Every structure is written in C-alpha cells, then in structure tokens.
XYZ file of C-alpha atoms in Angstrom:
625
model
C 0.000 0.000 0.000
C 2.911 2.234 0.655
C 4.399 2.258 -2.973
C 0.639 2.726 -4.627
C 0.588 5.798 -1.949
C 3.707 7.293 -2.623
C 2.659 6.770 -6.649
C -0.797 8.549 -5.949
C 1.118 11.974 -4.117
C 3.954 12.100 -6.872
C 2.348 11.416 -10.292
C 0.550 14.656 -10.607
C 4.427 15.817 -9.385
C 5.978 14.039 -12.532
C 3.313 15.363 -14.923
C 4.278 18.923 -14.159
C 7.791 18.611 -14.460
C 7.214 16.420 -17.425
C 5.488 19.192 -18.939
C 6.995 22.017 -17.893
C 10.491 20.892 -19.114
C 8.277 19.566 -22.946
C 8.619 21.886 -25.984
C 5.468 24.118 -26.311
C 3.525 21.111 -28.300
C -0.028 20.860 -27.883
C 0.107 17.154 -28.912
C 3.123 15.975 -26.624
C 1.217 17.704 -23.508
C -1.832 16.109 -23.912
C -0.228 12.667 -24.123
C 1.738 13.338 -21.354
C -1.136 14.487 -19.535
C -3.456 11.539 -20.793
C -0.980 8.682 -19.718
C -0.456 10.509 -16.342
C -4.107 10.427 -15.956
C -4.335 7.209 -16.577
C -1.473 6.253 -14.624
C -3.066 7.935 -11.532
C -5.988 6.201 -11.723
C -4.587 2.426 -11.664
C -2.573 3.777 -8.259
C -5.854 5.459 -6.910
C -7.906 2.482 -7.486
C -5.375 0.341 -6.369
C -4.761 1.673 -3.084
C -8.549 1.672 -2.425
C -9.124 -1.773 -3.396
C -5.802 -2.581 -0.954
C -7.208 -0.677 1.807
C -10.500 -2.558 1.400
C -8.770 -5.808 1.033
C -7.230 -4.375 4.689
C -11.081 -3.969 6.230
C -10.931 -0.211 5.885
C -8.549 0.162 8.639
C -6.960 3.530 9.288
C -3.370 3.432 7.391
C -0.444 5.847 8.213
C 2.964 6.120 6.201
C 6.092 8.004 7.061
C 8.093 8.206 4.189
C 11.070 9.810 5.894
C 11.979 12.432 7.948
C 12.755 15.582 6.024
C 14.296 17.210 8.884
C 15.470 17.090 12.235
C 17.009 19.454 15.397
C 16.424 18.377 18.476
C 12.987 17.801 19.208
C 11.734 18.900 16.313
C 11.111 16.659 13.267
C 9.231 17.474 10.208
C 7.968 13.964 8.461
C 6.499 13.187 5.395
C 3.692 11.218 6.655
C 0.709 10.021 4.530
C -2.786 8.976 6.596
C -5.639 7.023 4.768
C -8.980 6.334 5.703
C -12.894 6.893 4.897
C -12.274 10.910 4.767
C -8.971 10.588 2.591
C -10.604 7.437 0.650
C -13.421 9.611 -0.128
C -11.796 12.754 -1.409
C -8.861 10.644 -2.998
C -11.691 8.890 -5.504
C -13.008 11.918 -6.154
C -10.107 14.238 -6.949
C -9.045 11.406 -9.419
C -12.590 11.310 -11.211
C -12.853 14.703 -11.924
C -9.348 15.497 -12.763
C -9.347 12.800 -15.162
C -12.721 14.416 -16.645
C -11.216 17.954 -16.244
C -7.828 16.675 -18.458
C -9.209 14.704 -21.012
C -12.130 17.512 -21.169
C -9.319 20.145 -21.787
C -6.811 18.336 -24.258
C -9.477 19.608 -26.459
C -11.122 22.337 -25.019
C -8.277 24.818 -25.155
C -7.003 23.609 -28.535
C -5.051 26.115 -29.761
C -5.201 28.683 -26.411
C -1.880 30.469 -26.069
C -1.406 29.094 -22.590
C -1.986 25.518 -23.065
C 0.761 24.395 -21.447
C 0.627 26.987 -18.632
C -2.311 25.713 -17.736
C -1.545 21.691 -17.823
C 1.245 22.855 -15.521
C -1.251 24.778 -12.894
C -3.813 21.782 -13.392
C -0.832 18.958 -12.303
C 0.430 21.343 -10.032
C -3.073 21.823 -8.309
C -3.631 17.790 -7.891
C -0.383 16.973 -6.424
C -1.294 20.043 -3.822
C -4.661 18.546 -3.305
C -3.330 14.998 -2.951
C -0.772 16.406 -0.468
C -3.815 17.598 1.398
C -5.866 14.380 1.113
C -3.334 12.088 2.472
C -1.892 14.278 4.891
C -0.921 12.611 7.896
C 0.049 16.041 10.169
C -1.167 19.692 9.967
C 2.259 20.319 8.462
C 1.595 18.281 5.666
C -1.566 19.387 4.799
C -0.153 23.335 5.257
C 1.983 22.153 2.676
C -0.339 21.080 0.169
C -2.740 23.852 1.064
C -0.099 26.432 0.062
C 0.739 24.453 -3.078
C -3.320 24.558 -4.085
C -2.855 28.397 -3.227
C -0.677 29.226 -5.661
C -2.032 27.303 -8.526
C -5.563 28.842 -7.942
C -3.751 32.209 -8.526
C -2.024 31.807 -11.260
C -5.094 29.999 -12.865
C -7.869 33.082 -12.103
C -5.145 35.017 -13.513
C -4.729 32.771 -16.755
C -6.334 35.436 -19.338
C -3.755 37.812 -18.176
C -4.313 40.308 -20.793
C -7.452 41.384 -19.147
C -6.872 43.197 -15.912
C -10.113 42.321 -14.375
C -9.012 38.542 -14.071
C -5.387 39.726 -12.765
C -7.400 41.946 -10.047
C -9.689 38.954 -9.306
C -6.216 36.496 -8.522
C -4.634 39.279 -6.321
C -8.422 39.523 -4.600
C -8.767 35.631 -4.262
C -4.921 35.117 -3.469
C -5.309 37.886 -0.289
C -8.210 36.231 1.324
C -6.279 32.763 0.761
C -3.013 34.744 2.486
C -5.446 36.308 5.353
C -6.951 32.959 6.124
C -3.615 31.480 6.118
C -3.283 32.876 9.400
C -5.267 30.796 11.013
C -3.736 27.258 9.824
C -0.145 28.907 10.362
C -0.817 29.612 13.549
C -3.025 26.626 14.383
C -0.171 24.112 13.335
C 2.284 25.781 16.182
C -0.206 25.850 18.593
C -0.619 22.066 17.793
C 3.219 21.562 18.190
C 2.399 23.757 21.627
C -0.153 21.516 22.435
C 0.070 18.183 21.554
C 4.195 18.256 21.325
C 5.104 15.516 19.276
C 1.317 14.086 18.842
C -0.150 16.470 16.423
C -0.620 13.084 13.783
C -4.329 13.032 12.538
C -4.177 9.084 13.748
C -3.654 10.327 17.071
C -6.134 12.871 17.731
C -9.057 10.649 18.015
C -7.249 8.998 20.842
C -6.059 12.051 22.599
C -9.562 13.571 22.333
C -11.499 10.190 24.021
C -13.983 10.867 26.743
C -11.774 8.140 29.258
C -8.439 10.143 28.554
C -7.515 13.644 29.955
C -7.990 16.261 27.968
C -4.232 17.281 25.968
C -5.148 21.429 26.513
C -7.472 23.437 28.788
C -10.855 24.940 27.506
C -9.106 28.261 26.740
C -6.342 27.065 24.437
C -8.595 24.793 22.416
C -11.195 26.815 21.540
C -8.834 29.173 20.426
C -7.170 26.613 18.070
C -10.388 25.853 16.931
C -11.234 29.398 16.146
C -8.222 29.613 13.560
C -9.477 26.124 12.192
C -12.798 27.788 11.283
C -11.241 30.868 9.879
C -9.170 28.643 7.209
C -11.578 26.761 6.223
C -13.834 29.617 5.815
C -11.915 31.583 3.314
C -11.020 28.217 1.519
C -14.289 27.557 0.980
C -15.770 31.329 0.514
C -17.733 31.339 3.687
C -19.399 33.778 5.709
C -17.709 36.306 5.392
C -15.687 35.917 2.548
C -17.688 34.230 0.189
C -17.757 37.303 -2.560
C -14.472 36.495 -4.016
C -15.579 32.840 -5.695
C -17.510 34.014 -8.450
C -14.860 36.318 -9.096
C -12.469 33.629 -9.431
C -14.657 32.223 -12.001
C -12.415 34.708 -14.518
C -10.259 31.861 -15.308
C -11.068 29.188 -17.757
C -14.199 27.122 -17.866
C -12.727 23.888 -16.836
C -10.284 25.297 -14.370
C -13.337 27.109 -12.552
C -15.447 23.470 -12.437
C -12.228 21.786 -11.349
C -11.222 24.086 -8.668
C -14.186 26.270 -7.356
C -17.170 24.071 -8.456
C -15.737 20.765 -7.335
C -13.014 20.067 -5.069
C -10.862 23.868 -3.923
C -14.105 25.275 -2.518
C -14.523 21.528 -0.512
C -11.220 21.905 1.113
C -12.463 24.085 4.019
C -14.883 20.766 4.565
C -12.089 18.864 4.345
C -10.168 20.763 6.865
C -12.873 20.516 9.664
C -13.610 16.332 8.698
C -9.558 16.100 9.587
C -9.820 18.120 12.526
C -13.282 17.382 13.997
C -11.911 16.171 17.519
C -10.452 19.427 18.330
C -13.352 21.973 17.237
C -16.106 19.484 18.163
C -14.816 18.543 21.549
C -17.021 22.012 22.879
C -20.202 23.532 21.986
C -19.321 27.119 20.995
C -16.982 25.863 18.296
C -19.653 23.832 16.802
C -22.232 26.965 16.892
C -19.875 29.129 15.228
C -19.432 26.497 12.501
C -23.031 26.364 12.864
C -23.628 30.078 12.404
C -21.566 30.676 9.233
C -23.051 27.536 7.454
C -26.913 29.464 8.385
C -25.752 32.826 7.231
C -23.568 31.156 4.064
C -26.963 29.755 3.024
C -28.670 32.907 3.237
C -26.124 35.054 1.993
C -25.585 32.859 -0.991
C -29.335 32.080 -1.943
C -29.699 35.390 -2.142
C -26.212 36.644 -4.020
C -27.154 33.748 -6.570
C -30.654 34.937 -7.736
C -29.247 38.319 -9.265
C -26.213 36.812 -11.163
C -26.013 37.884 -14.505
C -23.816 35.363 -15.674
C -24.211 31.118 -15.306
C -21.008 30.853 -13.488
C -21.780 32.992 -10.801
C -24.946 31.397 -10.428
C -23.497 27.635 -10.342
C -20.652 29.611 -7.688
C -23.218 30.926 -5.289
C -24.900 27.988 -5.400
C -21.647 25.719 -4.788
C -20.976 27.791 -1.883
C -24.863 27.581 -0.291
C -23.998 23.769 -0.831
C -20.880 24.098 1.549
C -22.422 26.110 3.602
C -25.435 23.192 4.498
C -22.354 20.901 5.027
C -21.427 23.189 7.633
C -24.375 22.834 9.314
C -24.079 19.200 8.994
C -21.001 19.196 10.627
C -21.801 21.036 13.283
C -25.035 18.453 14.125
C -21.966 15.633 13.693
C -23.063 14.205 10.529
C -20.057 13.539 9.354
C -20.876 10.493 6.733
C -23.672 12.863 5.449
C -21.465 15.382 4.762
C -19.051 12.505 2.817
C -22.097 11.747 0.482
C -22.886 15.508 0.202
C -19.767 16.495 -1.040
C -19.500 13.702 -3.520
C -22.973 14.573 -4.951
C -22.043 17.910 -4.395
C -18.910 18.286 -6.608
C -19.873 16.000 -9.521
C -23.011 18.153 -10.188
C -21.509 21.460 -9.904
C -18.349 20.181 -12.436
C -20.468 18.525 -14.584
C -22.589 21.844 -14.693
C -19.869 23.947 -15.159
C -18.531 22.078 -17.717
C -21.666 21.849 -20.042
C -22.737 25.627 -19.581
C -20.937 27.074 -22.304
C -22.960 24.393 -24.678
C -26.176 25.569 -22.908
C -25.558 28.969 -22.905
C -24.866 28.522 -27.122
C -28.051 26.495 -27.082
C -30.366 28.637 -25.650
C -28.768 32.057 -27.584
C -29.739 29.806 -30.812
C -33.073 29.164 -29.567
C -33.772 32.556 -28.436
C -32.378 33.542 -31.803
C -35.408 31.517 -34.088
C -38.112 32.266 -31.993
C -39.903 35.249 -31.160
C -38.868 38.844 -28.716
C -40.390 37.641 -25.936
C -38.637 34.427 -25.421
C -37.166 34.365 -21.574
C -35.178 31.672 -20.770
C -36.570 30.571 -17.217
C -40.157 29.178 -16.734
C -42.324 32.103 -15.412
C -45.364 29.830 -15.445
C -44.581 27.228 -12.629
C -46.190 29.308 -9.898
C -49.320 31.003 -11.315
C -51.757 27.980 -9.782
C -50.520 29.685 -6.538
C -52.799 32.744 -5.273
C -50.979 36.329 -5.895
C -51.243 36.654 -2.330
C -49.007 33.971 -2.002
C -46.725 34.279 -4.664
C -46.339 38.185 -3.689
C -46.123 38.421 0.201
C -43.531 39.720 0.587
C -44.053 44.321 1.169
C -42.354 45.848 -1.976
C -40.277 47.961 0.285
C -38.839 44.183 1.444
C -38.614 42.711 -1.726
C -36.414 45.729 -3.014
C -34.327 45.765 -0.208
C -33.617 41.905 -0.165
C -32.661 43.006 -4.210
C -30.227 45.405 -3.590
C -28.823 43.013 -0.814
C -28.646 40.313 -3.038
C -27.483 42.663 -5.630
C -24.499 44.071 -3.767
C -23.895 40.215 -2.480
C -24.070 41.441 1.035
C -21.861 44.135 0.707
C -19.390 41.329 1.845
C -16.012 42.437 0.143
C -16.321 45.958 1.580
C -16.837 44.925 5.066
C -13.420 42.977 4.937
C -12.172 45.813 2.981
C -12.585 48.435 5.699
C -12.496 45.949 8.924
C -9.172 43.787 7.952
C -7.271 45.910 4.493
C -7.793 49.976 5.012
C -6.386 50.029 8.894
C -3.348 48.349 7.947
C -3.416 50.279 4.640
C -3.311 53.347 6.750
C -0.771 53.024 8.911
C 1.269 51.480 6.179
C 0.755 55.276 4.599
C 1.781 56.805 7.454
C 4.876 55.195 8.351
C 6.116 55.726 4.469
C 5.142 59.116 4.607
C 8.137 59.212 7.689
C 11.323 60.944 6.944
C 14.404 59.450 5.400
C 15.956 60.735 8.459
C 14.180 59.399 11.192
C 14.133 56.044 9.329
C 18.237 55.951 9.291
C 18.208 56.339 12.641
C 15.508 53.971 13.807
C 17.807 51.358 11.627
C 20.900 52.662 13.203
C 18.968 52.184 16.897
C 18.164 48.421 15.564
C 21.416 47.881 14.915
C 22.942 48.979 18.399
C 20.389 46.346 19.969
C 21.603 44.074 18.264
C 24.986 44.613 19.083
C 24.376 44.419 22.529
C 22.251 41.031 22.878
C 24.735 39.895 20.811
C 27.247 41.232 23.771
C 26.220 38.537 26.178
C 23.467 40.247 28.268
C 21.361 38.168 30.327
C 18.354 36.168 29.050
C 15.813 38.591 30.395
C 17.462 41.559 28.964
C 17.659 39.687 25.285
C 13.843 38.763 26.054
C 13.194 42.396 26.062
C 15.559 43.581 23.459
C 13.893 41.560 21.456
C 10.303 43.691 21.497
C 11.761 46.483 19.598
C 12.679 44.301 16.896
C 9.663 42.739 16.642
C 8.228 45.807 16.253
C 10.159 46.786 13.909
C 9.793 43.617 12.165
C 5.508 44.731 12.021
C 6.461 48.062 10.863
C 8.525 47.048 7.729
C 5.701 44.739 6.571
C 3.215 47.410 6.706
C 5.098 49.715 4.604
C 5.175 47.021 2.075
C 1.766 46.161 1.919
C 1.019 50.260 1.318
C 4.167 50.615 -1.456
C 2.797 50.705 -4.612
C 5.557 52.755 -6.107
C 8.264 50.784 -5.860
C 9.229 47.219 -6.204
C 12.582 47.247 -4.877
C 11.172 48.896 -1.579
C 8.558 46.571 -1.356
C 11.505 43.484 -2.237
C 14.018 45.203 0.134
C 10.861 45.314 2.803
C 9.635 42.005 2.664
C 13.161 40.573 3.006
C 14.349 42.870 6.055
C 10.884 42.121 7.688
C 11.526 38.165 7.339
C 15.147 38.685 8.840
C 13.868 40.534 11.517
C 11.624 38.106 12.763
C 14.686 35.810 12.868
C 16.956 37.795 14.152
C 13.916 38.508 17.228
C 13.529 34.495 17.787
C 16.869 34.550 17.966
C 17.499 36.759 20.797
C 14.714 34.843 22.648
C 15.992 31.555 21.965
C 19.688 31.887 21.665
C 19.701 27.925 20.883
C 17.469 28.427 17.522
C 20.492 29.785 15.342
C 20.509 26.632 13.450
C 16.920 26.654 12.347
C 16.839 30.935 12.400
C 19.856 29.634 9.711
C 18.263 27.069 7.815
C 15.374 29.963 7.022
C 17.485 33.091 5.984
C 19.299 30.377 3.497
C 15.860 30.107 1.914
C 14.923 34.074 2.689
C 18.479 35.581 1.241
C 18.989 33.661 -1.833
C 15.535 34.073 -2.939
C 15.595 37.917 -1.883
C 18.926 38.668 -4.620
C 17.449 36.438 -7.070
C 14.604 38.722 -6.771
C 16.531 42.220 -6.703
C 18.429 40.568 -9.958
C 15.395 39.928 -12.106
C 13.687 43.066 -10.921
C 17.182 44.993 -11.910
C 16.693 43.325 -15.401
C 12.823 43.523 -15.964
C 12.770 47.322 -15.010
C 16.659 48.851 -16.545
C 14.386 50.655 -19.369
C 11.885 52.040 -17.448
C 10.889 54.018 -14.621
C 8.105 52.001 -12.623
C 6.794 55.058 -10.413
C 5.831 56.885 -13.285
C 2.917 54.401 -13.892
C 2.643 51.752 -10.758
C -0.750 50.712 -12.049
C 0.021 49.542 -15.441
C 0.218 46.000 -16.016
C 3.435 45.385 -17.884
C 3.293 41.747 -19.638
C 7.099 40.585 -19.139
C 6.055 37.214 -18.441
C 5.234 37.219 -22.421
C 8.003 39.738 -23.508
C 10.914 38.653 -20.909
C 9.798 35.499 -19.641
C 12.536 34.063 -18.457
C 13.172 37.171 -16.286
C 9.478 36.706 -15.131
C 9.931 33.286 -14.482
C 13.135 34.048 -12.141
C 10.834 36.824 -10.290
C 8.134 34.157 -9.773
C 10.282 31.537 -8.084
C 11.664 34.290 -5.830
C 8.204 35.578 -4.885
C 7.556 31.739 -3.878
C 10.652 31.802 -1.855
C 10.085 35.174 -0.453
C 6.629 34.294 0.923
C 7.607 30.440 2.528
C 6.465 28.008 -0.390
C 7.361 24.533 -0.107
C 9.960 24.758 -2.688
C 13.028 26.369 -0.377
C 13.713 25.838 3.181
C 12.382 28.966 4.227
C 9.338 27.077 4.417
C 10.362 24.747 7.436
C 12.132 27.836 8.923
C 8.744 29.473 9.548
C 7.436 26.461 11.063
C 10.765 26.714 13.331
C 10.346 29.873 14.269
C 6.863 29.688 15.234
C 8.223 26.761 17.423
C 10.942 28.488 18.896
C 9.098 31.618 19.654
C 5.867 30.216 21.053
C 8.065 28.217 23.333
C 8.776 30.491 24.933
C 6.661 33.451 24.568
C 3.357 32.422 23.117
C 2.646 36.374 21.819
C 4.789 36.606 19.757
C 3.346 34.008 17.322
C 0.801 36.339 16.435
C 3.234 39.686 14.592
C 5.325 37.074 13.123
C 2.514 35.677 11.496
C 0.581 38.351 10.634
C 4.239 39.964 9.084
C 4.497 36.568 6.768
C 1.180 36.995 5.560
C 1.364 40.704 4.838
C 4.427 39.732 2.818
C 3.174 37.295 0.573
C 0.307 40.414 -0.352
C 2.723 42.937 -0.622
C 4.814 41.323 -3.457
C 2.249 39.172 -5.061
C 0.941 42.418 -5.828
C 4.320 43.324 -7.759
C 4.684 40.341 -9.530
C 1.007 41.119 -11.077
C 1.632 44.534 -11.986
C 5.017 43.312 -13.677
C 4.496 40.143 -14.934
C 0.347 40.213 -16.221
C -1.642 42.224 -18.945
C -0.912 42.948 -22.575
C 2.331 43.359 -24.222
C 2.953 47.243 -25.058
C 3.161 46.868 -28.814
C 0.158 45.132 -28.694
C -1.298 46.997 -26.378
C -1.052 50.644 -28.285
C -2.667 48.979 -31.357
C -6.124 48.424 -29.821
C-alpha cells in the first residue's frame, strides 16, 4: 500500500515537471497528460481496493523524515482512511474528466501548457492535502493549491479584471492562512510531538484527559474555522468565488465548483476532535453555514452570468455541510460532497454548450422568449406568490445585488487600517528612518554582547516591532518594487533575528530559514534589476506590464523568488517558519501572532508586484487596440 501511496502523491508531481520541461507542443502535452491520468488512476484504485482488502482500517505512512534538530522533526507522513478514501476517488474522477475535457477544449489557447502545468500542479497540492498525515503536511499542500488557484484566475492575463480577481482571491487565501499557520504551532504547543491526525481521536477520548485546557482549544479551533472559511468562501468571505470564475471554464469546475471550494470541509472532517470537543466551536461552525446559506441564496438569484450562479450555489452547498457538521453528521457530509462536486463540475462544464443552445433558440423564436419558466407558480394565489411588502422585496434586491456588501466589510475591517498606517509610516522621513535602523542595529549589538536572558527577552520587542512596521510599509508601497523586495526581506530577517534573541539555541533553524529568505531575496533584486533597466516604474505603478510574455525568463526568475520570499514549499524557508513559530511560542506564546501576521502581509505585498510586472498585454500590442 505504501508504494501505490507514494505513486498517488507524486504522479501529478511528474506530470508537471514532465510538462513544464516539454517543448510548447499541444500534442506531446496532452499525451503526457493523458498517460499521467491514466497512470493515476490504476494507483488510486489500487490503493482503495488494498485498503478494502485491509477492512478499511486507518493506514499511516512516514516516508522519511525531512528534517530534524532536536525535538523537532518534520515527516512526510501520509494517513488514509474513509475521509482521505473519499476525497482521494473523487479528486481522481474529476481530474481525469477535467484533463481529457481540456486536451481539447483549449485547442489552440496560447497558454496551453501553462495551464496543464497549474492543473498537475493543483492535484499533487490537493493529494498532499488528502493524504496528509500532520497539519504540516496538509499546510503544505494547502499552500501548493494556493498558488495554482492564482495563477489559474489570472490565466487570461491580458485582461486586468481577471489579474485583479487572482490578487483579490490570493489575499483572502493569504489572510486565512493565518489561522492554519498559527493553528499548526499551537498544535506543536499543544500536543508536542502528537499532532498526527491518527492520534487525535485517541487524545480527544472521553476516558483520557484532555491534551489542553478549555481556553487554548477553543482558540485553536477558532483559527481552524477561519481557514476553512476563506477556503471555501464562507461567511464572510464568500464574494471572491464568483470572481475567481475569470479563469477558464474547466479550471473554474475543477477548482471552485468541485473540489478547492470543498477543502475548508475537508479541513474541519480532519480536525473534527479538536473543534467538536465544545459547543461554541460547533455553533460558530453552525452560524456561518446558516448565514452562508442565506447570503448565498440570495447573491445567486441576481447573477447575470451562469457561473456565478453555479458559484453561489456551490458555496450555499458548503455552507449546508457546515451545518451538517456542526449536528456531527459527518458520513452525510461525505455523500454531500461527492454529490455535491460531480453536479456542480459537470454543470460547469456543459454551460458554455447551454448557454450557445439557448442564444440559438432565443435567436429563431420570437422577442419575448425568456429563458426561465415564469409559469410554474401562477396555480398559486398572488397573495401567495407576492407576500412579501415591496419595500422588502427591493431591499432583499439590492442586498442580493451588492452580495451582502461582503467584500467591503473585509475591505474596511481587515485591508484599510493596515493600509493606513502602512501610509503613514512611508510618509516618515528618510531621516528618522536611518536612525531607527541605526537604533536596531545597536540592539543588536548588545544582545549579541552577552546580556542576560531577560534583557535579550526584552531587546527583542523592539525588533519585533520593527519587524511589524517594515511589513506594513510594504503592503502600502505601490511605487516601488525594490522597496517593497528590500521590505519584505528585512521584515523576514527581523523576525529571525527577534527568535533569535529569545531563543539563543534556535540559530541553526533561524539559519536554515534566511538560506531560503536571502537567496531568494537577490534572485529577486536581480530579475527586478533586469525587468525594469528601461523604465521608470513610479511613473505608472498601475500599469500591467506583460514581461512574463516579452521577458519570460526574467518573469519566471521573479516568480520563483516571490515563492521563496513568501515560505512556499519549494526552499527551506518554508520549514524555517514552522521553526520559528516553534521556537518563539516556546517560549513566549505572543509573539506568534506579529510574526505571522508579518508573513502573511508579505506574501500580499509582493504578489501584488509580480502582477503589476508580470500580467496584462504586451505594449506593442497593447497601443494597437
């Protein structure tokens, strides 16, 4: 069971680097892409039929340890069983409808391959996910599913609305972050080396001892609900789904019709004994499944377009299985979401035909042809089918209209406070900001001068500070790259430099993540040095500037360094957040919170530059239109 395992998490890997190291041939990318299919399905099938042949027992797999220091270990470890099984079969159906659907589809598109390599990309992410056997794990995959969402709303990038929509989608997948970041330290807090998903039924029994008090756990269980609630574009984020649907047809049914928007399920199924063990937890799930419903209901009966119907009502769908999990129905909520996402991909999929359809139709018959069946109701009395006031009736409109007036209410609670004081610190002198580094400096110097622990414990509050401050003028820069690149980077040393002086032990691991943080911050000031020699960004910081089609392997280098820069699985920066979050809640448990809210700023504040660089129209195409 092991190997067909192992071959389930890495084929999708092997597909993408097949393809992304193929020649730019539609015909060698869909055979590569057909056979890998294919391939994936006789190890999915097999593994279920050899964990049936098993009795369904629960089945964990540690590959290896990745790394080690102390008493800290990060393994790969894979966990199978009914949850997993469930999602595993599924993911494999409808990617294998969503590729061979596609090898035709986008015949001819000029980013065919770019989007076979976001597609494999996606499902080795969301197998990561499925047969997670830690919270570290499935961070991993989660960010890896992240990042392929965003570059997929963003596919038509000569179109800014799309580009706008992946920055909008990508910052409520960075926000929500938050909340599985810091959830998966305050598991290693918590359950110290017993933060396995095969454990926590175990750990949660009503015999044993509970592993944390009342306090700690429903706090934990608090960030649980906040990821999956952005994942899955719940209350109150659930405006930015249909405005993912930018992206291609299949990519939308793939990702926000069937399985991305289920992940947020997912995510509570895995970690049910934690927010279920009290009652407020499971009326807060409660609550946002109610208000998703109602929201979404709503939103979806003044769509103007069939994808943002079939996305409102995907999300109403989630929201019931909230509810359902909240009541403990957890093998309801299996069947749901299996009914669930092969209806909304299959609808998805076959709208375009039924959009041409009807336009024919309504095209050989008379004016007055309306798509939708007005006649259904009239055996009902007008009394009612109208009893509703008018005054209500418009006001539920314009509710439903303005979906809730959702994305402004994050706007101005969560983005314009930090987007204010991010104005105000850059509108500081250059003076005053010389010597505030110059004061950062002489701290360091003397922690580093062998003071006592308590006196390092407290020079390191300044520099945490200082660490929040540099983030926030990064997230308001929009004038500069380089100051947003040379931001990002000092902010992400500072928060070493701070666990450092409070855990004078950590320098291996505050090491291991400036060797992913340094390299990936020069590779970044190089390709920004080259993109940018010929022209003068501040003079228009809102113009898109296409070098990912006119230098794209200058774009391509800025990409990879953005990934580093913000902790993606593909440097070790990524395990040296993890160890810092270790080190530093350790210790002090507050500081967890800056140096997580800093990382996700981050990843905002230069995903934002790579879009303004990197997407929209070449120039000399551009001035022809």
């Amino acid at each position: 069971m092991s190997i067909l395992l192992l071959a389930c998490v890495l084929l999708p890997l092997m597909g993408f680097l097949l393809i992304f190291f193929s020649p730019d041939n539609e015909h060698r990318i869909a055979a590569i892409s057909l056979w890998m299919t294919r391939l994936k399905g006789v190890a999915v099938l097999g593994l279920l039929a050899a964990w049936a042949a098993q009795g369904f027992a629960n089945f964990e797999y540690q590959w290896l340890v990745l790394y080690q220091h102390d008493d800290y270990q990060f393994p790969l470890l894979f966990f199978l069983d009914r949850v997993g099984a469930a999602y595993l079969f599924v993911v494999w159906a409808v990617f294998s409808a969503i590729v061979k659907y596609c090898r035709v589809y986008l015949h001819r598109e000029a980013g065919y391959k770019r989007f076979f390599q976001a597609i494999f990309g996606f499902a080795f992410g969301l197998n990561l996910i499925v047969l997670s056997g830690s919270i570290d794990m499935l961070f991993a995959g989660w960010e890896i599913v992240g990042i392929s969402s965003f570059l997929l709303i963003a596919f038509y990038r000569h179109r800014p609305q799309p580009v706008r929509n992946a920055l909008r989608a990508y910052t409520i997948y960075r926000f929500c972050d938050v909340g599985l970041l810091v959830g998966t330290w305050m598991s290693h807090l918590l359950f110290h080396e017993s933060q396995r998903f095969s454990q926590l039924l175990t750990m949660f029994d009503p015999n044993n001892i509970p592993p944390a008090g009342y306090a700690s756990l429903s706090i934990l269980s608090w960030l649980i609900i906040l990821a999956a609630s952005g994942k899955s574009a719940q209350f109150p984020f659930s405006f930015w789904l249909p405005r993912a649907m930018e992206g291609p047809t299949p990519s939308s049914a793939i990702f926000y019709g069937a399985l991305s928007i289920h992940l947020g399920v997912f995510l509570l199924l895995r970690t049910m004994p934690i927010w279920s063990y009290h009652y407020l937890p499971r009326l807060i799930v409660l609550s946002i499944g109610v208000l998703t419903v109602f929201v979404a209901t709503l939103a979806e009966k003044t769509q103007s377009n069939i994808k943002g119907q079939v996305a409102y009502a995907s999300i109403a769908q989630v929201g019931i299985m909230f509810v359902e999990l909240a009541l403990g129905l957890e093998g309801l909520v299996l069947l749901h979401f299996m009914g669930n996402a092969f209806l909304r991909c299959y609808q998805l999929l076959v709208s375009p035909s039924i959009v041409a359809h009807l336009l024919r139709v309504e095209g050989n018959v008379d004016s007055q042809f309306y798509i939708k069946n007005e006649d259904k109701l009239t055996f009902l009395p007008t009394s009612i089918r109208d009893s509703l006031p008018d005054v209500l009736q418009n006001t539920l409109y314009v509710f439903a209209l303005q979906e809730g007036q959702l994305e402004l209410l994050v706007k101005k609670v969560l983005w314009e406070p930090l987007k204010n004081v991010g104005r105000q610190l850059n509108g500081v002198s250059l003076w005053i900001k010389l010597l505030a580094g110059l004061a950062l400096l002489l701290i360091i110097a003397i922690a580093a001068s062998g003071v006592s622990s308590v006196a390092r414990i407290y020079l390191s509050m300044p520099i945490s500070l200082a660490m929040a401050v540099v983030s926030l003028s990064a997230f308001s820069n929009k004038h500069s790259p380089f100051q947003v690149w040379h931001s990002v980077a000092l902010s992400s040393i500072l928060a070493g430099v701070a666990v450092w002086l409070m855990v004078p032990s950590a320098w291996p691991d505050v090491a291991l993540f400036f060797s992913g943080i340094i390299p990936s911050w020069a590779l970044g000031i190089l390709a920004l040095s080259m993109l940018l020699r010929h022209y003068n960004f501040a003079d228009e910081p809102f113009v898109f500037r296409a070098f990912a089609e006119t230098r794209p392997g200058w774009s391509l280098m800025l990409f990879l360094s953005f990934l580093g820069l913000v902790g993606f699985p593909i440097t070790p920066a990524f395990l040296g957040e993890d160890l810092l979050l270790s080190h530093a809640s350790s210790q002090h448990p507050w500081f967890a919170a800056p140096i997580t809210v800093s990382f996700v700023i981050n990843g905002i504040a230069i995903a934002r530059v790579y879009l303004r660089l990197c997407m929209g129209r070449p120039v000399e195409l551009r001035g022809a239109v």
